[in-house]
Coordinates of C-alpha atoms in Angstrom, one line a residue:
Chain A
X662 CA -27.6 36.0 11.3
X663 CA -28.7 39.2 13.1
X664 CA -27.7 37.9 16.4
X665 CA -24.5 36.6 16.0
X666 CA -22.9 40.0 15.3
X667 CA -23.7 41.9 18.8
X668 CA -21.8 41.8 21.4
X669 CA -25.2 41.7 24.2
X670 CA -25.2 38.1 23.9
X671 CA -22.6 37.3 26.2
X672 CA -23.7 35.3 29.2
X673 CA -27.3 35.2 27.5
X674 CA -29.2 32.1 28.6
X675 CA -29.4 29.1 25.8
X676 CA -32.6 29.7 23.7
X677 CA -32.9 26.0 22.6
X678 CA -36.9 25.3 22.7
X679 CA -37.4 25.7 19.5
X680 CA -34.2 23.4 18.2
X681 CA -35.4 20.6 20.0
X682 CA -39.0 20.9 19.2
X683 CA -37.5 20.4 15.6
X684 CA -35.5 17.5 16.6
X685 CA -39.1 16.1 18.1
X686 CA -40.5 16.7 14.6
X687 CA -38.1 15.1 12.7
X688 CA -38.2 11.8 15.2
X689 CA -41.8 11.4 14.5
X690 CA -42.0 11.9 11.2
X691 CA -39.6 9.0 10.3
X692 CA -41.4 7.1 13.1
X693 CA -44.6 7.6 10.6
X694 CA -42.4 6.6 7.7
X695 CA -41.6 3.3 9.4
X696 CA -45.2 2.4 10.3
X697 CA -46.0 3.9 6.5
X698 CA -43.2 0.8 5.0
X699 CA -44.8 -1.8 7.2
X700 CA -48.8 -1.4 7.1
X701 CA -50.0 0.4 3.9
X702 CA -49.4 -2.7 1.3
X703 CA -47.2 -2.6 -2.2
X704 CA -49.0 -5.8 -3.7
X705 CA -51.9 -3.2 -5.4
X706 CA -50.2 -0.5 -7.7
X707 CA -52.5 2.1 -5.7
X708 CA -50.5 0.8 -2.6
X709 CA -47.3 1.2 -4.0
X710 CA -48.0 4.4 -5.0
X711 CA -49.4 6.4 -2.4
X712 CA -46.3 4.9 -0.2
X713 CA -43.7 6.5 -3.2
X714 CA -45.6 9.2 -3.4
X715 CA -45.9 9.7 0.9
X716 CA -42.5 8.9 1.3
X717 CA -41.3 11.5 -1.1
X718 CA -43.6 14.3 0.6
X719 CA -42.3 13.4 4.4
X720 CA -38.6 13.4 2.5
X721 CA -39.3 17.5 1.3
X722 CA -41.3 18.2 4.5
X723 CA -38.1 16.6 6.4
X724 CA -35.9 18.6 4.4
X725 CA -37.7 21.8 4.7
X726 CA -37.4 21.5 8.6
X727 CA -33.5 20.7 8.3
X728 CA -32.4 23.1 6.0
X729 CA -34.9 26.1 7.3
X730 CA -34.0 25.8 10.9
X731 CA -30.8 24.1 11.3
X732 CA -29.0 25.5 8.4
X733 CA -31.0 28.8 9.5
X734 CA -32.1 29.2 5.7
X735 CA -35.8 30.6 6.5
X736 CA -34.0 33.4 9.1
X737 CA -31.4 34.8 6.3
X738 CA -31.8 37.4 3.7
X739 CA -34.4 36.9 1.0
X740 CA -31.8 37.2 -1.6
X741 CA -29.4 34.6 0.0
X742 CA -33.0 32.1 0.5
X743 CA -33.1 32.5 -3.4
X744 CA -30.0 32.0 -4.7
X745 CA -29.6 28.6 -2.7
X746 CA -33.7 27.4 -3.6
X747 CA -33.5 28.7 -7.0
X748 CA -30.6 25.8 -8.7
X749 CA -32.4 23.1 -6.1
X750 CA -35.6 23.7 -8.2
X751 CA -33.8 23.5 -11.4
X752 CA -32.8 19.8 -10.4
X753 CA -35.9 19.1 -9.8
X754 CA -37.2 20.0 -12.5
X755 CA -34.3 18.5 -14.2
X756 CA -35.5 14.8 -12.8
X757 CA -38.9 15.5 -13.4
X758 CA -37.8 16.2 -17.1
X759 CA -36.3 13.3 -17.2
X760 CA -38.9 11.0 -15.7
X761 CA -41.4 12.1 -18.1
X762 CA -39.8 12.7 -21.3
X763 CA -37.0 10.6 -21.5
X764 CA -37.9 7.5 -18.8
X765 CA -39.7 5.3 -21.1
X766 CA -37.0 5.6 -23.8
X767 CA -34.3 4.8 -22.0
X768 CA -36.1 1.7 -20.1
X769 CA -36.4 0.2 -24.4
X770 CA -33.2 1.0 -25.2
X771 CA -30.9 -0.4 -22.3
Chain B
X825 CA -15.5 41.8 18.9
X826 CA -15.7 42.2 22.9
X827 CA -15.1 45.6 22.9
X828 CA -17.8 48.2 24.0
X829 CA -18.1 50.1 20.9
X830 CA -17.8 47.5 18.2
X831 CA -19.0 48.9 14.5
X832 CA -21.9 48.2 12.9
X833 CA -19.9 45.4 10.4
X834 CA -17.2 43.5 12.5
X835 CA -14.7 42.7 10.7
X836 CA -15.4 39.1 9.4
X837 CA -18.5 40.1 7.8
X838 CA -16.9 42.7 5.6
X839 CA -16.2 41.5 2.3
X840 CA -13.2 43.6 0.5
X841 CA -15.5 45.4 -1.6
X842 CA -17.8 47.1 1.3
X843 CA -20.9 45.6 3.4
X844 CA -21.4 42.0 2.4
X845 CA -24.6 41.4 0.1
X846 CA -26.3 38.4 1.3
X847 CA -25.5 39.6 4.8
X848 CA -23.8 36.5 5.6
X849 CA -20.0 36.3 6.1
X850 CA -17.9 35.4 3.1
X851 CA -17.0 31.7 4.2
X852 CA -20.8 31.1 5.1
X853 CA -21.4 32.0 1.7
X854 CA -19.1 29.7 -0.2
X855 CA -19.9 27.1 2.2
X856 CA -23.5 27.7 1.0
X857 CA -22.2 27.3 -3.0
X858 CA -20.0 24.4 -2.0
X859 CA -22.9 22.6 -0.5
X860 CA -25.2 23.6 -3.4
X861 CA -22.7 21.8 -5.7
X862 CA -22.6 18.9 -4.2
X863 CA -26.6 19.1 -4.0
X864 CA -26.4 18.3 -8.1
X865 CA -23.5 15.4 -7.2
X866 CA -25.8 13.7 -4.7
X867 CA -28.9 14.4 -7.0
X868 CA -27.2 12.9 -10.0
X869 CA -26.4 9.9 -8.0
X870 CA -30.1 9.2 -6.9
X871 CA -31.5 10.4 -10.0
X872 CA -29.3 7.4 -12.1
X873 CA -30.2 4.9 -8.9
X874 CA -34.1 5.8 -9.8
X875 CA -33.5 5.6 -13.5
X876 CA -31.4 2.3 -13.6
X877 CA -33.9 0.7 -10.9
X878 CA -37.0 1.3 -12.7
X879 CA -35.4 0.0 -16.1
X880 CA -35.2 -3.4 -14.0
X881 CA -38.2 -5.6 -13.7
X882 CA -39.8 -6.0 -10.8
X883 CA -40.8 -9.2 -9.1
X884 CA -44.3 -8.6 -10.5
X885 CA -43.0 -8.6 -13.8
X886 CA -41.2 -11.7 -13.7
X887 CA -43.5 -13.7 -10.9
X888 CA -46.9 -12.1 -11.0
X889 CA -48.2 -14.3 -8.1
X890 CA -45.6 -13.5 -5.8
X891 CA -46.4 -11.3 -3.1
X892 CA -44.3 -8.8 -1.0
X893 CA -44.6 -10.9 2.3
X894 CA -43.4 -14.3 -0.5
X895 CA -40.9 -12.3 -2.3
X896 CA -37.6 -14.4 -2.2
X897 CA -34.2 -12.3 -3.6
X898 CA -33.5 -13.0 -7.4
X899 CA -31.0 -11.9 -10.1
X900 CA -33.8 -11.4 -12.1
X901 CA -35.3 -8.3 -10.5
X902 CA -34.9 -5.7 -8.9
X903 CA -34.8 -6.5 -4.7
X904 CA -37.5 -5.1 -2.4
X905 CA -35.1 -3.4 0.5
X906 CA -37.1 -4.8 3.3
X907 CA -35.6 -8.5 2.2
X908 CA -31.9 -7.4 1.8
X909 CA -31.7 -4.8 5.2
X910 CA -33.4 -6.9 8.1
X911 CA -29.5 -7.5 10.2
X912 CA -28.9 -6.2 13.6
X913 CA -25.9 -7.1 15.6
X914 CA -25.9 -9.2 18.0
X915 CA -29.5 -10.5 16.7
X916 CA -28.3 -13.1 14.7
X917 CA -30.7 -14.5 12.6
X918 CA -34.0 -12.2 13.1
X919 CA -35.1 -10.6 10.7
X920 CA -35.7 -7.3 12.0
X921 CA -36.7 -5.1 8.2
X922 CA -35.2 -1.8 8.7
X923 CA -34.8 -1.6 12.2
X924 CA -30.9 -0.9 12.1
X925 CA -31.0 1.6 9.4
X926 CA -33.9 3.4 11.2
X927 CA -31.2 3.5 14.2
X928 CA -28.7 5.0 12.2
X929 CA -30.9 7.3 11.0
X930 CA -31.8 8.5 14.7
X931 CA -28.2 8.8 15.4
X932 CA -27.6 11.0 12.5
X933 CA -30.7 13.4 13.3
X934 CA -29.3 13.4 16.8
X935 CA -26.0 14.4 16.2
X936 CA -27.3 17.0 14.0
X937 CA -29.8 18.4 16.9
X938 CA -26.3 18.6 19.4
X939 CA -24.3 20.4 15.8
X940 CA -26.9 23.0 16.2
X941 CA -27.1 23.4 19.6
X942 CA -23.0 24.1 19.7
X943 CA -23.7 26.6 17.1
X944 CA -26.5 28.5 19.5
X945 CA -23.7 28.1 22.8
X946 CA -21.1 30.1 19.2
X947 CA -23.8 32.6 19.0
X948 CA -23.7 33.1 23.2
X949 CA -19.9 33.0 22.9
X950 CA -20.4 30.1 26.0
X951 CA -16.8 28.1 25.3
X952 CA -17.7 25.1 27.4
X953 CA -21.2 24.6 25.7
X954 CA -19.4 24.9 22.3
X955 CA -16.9 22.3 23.9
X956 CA -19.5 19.7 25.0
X957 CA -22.1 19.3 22.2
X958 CA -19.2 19.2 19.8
X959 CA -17.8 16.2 21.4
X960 CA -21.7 15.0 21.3
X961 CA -21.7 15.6 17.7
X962 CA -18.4 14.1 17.2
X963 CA -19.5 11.4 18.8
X964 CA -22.6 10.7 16.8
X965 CA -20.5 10.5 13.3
X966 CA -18.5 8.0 15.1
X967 CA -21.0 5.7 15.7
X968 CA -22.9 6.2 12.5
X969 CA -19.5 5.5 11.0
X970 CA -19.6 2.1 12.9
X971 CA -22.9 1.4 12.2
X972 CA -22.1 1.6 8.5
X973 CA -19.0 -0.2 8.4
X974 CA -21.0 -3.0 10.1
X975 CA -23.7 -2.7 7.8
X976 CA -20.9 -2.6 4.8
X977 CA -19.1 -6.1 6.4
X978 CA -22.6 -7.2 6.6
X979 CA -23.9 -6.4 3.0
X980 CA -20.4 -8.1 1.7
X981 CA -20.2 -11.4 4.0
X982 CA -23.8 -11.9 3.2
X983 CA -26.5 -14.8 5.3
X984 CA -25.8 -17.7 6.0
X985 CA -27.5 -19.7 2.9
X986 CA -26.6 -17.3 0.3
X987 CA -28.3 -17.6 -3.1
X988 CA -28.2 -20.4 -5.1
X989 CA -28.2 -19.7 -9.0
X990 CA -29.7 -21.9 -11.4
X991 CA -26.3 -24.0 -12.5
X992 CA -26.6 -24.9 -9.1
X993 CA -23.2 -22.1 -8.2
X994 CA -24.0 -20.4 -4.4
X995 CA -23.4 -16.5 -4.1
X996 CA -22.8 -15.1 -0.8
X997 CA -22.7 -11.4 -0.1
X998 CA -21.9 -9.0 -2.7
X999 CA -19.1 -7.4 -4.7
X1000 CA -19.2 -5.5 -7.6
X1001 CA -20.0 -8.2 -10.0
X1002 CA -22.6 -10.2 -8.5
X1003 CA -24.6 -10.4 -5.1
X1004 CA -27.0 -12.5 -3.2
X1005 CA -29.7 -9.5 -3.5
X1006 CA -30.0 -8.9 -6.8
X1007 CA -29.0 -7.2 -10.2
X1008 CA -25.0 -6.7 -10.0
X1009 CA -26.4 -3.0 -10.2
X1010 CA -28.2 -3.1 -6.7
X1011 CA -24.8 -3.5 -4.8
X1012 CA -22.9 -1.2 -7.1
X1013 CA -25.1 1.8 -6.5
X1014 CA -25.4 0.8 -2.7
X1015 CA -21.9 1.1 -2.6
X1016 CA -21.5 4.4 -4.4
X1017 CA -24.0 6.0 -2.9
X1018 CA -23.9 5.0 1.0
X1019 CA -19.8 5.0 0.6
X1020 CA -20.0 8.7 -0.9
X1021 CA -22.5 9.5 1.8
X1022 CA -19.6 7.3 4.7
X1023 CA -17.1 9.8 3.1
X1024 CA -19.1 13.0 3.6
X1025 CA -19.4 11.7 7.2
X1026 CA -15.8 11.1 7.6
X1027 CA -14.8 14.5 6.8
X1028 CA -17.4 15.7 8.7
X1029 CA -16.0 14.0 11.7
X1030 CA -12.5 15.0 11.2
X1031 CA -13.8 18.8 10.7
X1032 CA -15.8 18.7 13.8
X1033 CA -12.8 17.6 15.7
X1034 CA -10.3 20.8 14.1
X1035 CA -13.3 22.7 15.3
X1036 CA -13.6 20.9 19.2
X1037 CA -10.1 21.6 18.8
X1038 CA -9.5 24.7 17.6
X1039 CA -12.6 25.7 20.3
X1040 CA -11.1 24.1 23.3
X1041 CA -7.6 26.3 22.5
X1042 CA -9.9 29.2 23.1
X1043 CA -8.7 30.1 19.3
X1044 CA -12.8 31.7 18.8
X1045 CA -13.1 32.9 21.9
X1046 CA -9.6 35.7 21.1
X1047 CA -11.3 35.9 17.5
X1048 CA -14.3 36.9 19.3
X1049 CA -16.7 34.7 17.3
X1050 CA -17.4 31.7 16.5
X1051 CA -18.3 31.3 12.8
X1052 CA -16.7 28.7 12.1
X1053 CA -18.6 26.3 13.9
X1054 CA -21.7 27.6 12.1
X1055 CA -20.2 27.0 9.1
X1056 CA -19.0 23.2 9.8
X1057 CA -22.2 23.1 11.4
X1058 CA -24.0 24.1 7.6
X1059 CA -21.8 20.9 6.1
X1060 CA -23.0 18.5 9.1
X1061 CA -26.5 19.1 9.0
X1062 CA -25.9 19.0 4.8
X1063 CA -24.3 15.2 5.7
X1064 CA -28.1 14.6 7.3
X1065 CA -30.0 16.1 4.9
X1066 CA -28.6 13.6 2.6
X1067 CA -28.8 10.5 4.1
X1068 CA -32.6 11.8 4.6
X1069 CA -32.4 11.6 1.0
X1070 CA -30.6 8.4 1.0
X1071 CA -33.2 6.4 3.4
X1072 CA -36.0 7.6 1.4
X1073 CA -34.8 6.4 -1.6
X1074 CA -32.7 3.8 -1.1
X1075 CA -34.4 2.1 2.1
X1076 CA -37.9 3.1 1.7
X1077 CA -38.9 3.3 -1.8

C-alpha cells in the first residue's frame, strides 16, 4: 500500500480506469455464466459436466479479479500474498480430499 | 500525516515492536486473518451443501426419462435450481430462471466497484469522494438486503399450486421440515447459507455507515488517513466474494 503512506497525493486526480475495467470484467463474465446455465445442456453427463466444471473455473477466475484488485492482494508484499493464499489452498485441498477419498463412503453410509 | 516532513513510517503503520512486517498496517492485517477465518466457515458450509447434495439422488436416478426442460420439483431428489428460483416481483407468474438472482448479483458487484472507488478517493484524502461512493455502497447492501428478504418471503410463501404429496396433503413454501422444492435439506442449507451470507451483509451495511459517518465528521481527514475505509472496504468486497461463491454453487451448479 505504497501510495497510501505519502503525503503528494493530496489533490491528485482519481486514477479509476483500471477499477472499472475490473468491474466490466466481472459483468461479463457472469453474463457468460448465465448464457453457460441456459444453452450448454445437463440431460448428457458430458453436459453436466463441462457446465460444473466451467462454472467452477469462471468462480476462481472471478475470485482472482476480486480479491487481487479490489482487496489489492496482487499489489502487497509477497510475504503478506502468502500467508493469506497459503490456508485458502489447504481448504482446497481439504475438499478435494474429501471428494475423492471420503465421498463415496459417506453417500453408502447416510 | 499532512505535515511537510512526515517520517518514512507514519505512525499507524508502526507496529510496537518496530517497522511492520507485511508492510501493511496492523488492523489491515487482522482484518486480513479475520476474513481468512471466516474463508474456512463459508467453505465448510459449501463443502457440507456439496457433500449432502450429491448424497441425494438426482432426478435421473429416480425418473430416468425425465428431462431438465420436464423436470417437475419432488421430495424424492434433489431440485434443479432453475425450477425453484424463476420469481421476480411484480412479474407474477413468469417464470423468469435466474433472472432475479442474476440482479442481485449485479447489485452486489456494483456496490463493491463504488467500496473501491471510496477507498482510491481514502488514498487521495478527497473527503467528499469518500462521502459519496460510501453512500453508493451503502446503498447497494440496502437493496441487496431487500432483494433477499423478498426472495426469503418468496422461498417461504411458496407458488401458487404448491406440491401435492402422494397422501394427497399440499405443501406450500418451505420451512425447516419440509418444502415445496425438495429434500427438507434443500431449504435448510438455503437458509443457512444465504441467511449467514444476509448477516455478513448486514454488518457490512451498518460498518459502512460508522465509516460514511465517521468520514463525514472529518474524523479521517484530522487523523490524516483514511485506513479505515480500506479496511471495511477488505470485509465488503469479502461479503461479494462470497456470494460469488454462493451463486456458483448454490444457483448454478
Amino acid at each position: 500500500m505504497g501510495h497510501s503512506v505519502e503525503n503528494s497525493t493530496e489533490g491528485q486526480k482519481p486514477q479509476t480506469k483500471e477499477l472499472w475495467k475490473v468491474f466490466w470484467i466481472l459483468l461479463v463474465i457472469t453474463a457468460v455464466e448465465f448464457v453457460i446455465a441456459f444453452q450448454i445442456s445437463s440431460d448428457s453427463d458430458f453436459g453436466k459436466w463441462l457446465k460444473i466444471s466451467l462454472f467452477i473455473l469462471l468462480t476462481f477466475v472471478k475470485s482472482f479479479y476480486i480479491v487481487g484488485n479490489f482487496m489489492h492482494l496482487r499489489h502487497e508484499v509477497k510475504s503478506m500474498i502468502w500467508t493469506i493464499v497459503i490456508p485458502v489452498v489447504f481448504v482446497v485441498w481439504l475438499l478435494a480430499a474429501l471428494v475423492y477419498f471420503e465421498g463415496g463412503y459417506i453417500g453408502e453410509v447416510r | 500525516m499532512a505535515v511537510a516532513n512526515a517520517p518514512a513510517n507514519p505512525d499507524h503503520l508502526t507496529w510496537q515492536g518496530g517497522t511492520q512486517p507485511m508492510k501493511v498496517g496492523y488492523g489491515k492485517l487482522m482484518m486480513w486473518i479475520f476474513l481468512l477465518s471466516d474463508t474456512f466457515t463459508f467453505s465448510a458450509l459449501l463443502v457440507s451443501y456439496g457433500l449432502v447434495r450429491f448424497s441425494f439422488p438426482t432426478f435421473k436416478d429416480v425418473l430416468p426419462d425425465m428431462t431438465y426442460k420436464t423436470f417437475e420439483l419432488s421430495q424424492d431428489y434433489w431440485p434443479i435450481p432453475e425450477k425453484v428460483f424463476e420469481a421476480v416481483p411484480f412479474l407474477h407468474g413468469i417464470s423468469l430462471p435466474l433472472v432475479f438472482v442474476g440482479l442481485m448479483t449485479f447489485i452486489l458487484i456494483f456496490s463493491s466497484v463504488t467500496m473501491v472507488l471510496a477507498v482510491e478517493a481514502g488514498h487521495r484524502k478527497d473527503k467528499a469522494d469518500v462521502e459519496k461512493w460510501m453512500l453508493w455502497t451503502i446503498l447497494g447492501g440496502f437493496m441487496f438486503l431487500g432483494s433477499q428478504a423478498w426472495e426469503w418471503a418468496h422461498f417461504i410463501h411458496g407458488t401458487e399450486n404448491g406440491m401435492t404429496l402422494a397422501n394427497g396433503a399440499k405443501v406450500f413454501g418451505a420451512n425447516l421440515v419440509q418444502n415445496e422444492y425438495g429434500p427438507a435439506a434443500f431449504a435448510d442449507f438455503f437458509f443457512f447459507i444465504t441467511g449467514f451470507h444476509g448477516t455478513h451483509v448486514l454488518s457490512g451495511v451498518v460498518l459502512n455507515i460508522m465509516i460514511f459517518y465517521n468520514a463525514t465528521n472529518g474524523v479521517y481527514e484530522r487523523r490524516g488517513h483514511y485506513e479505515m475505509v480500506e479496511k471495511v472496504g477488505l470485509y465488503w468486497h469479502f461479503v461479494d466474494l462470497v456470494w460469488v461463491f454462493v451463486f456458483t454453487f448454490f444457483y448454478l451448479v
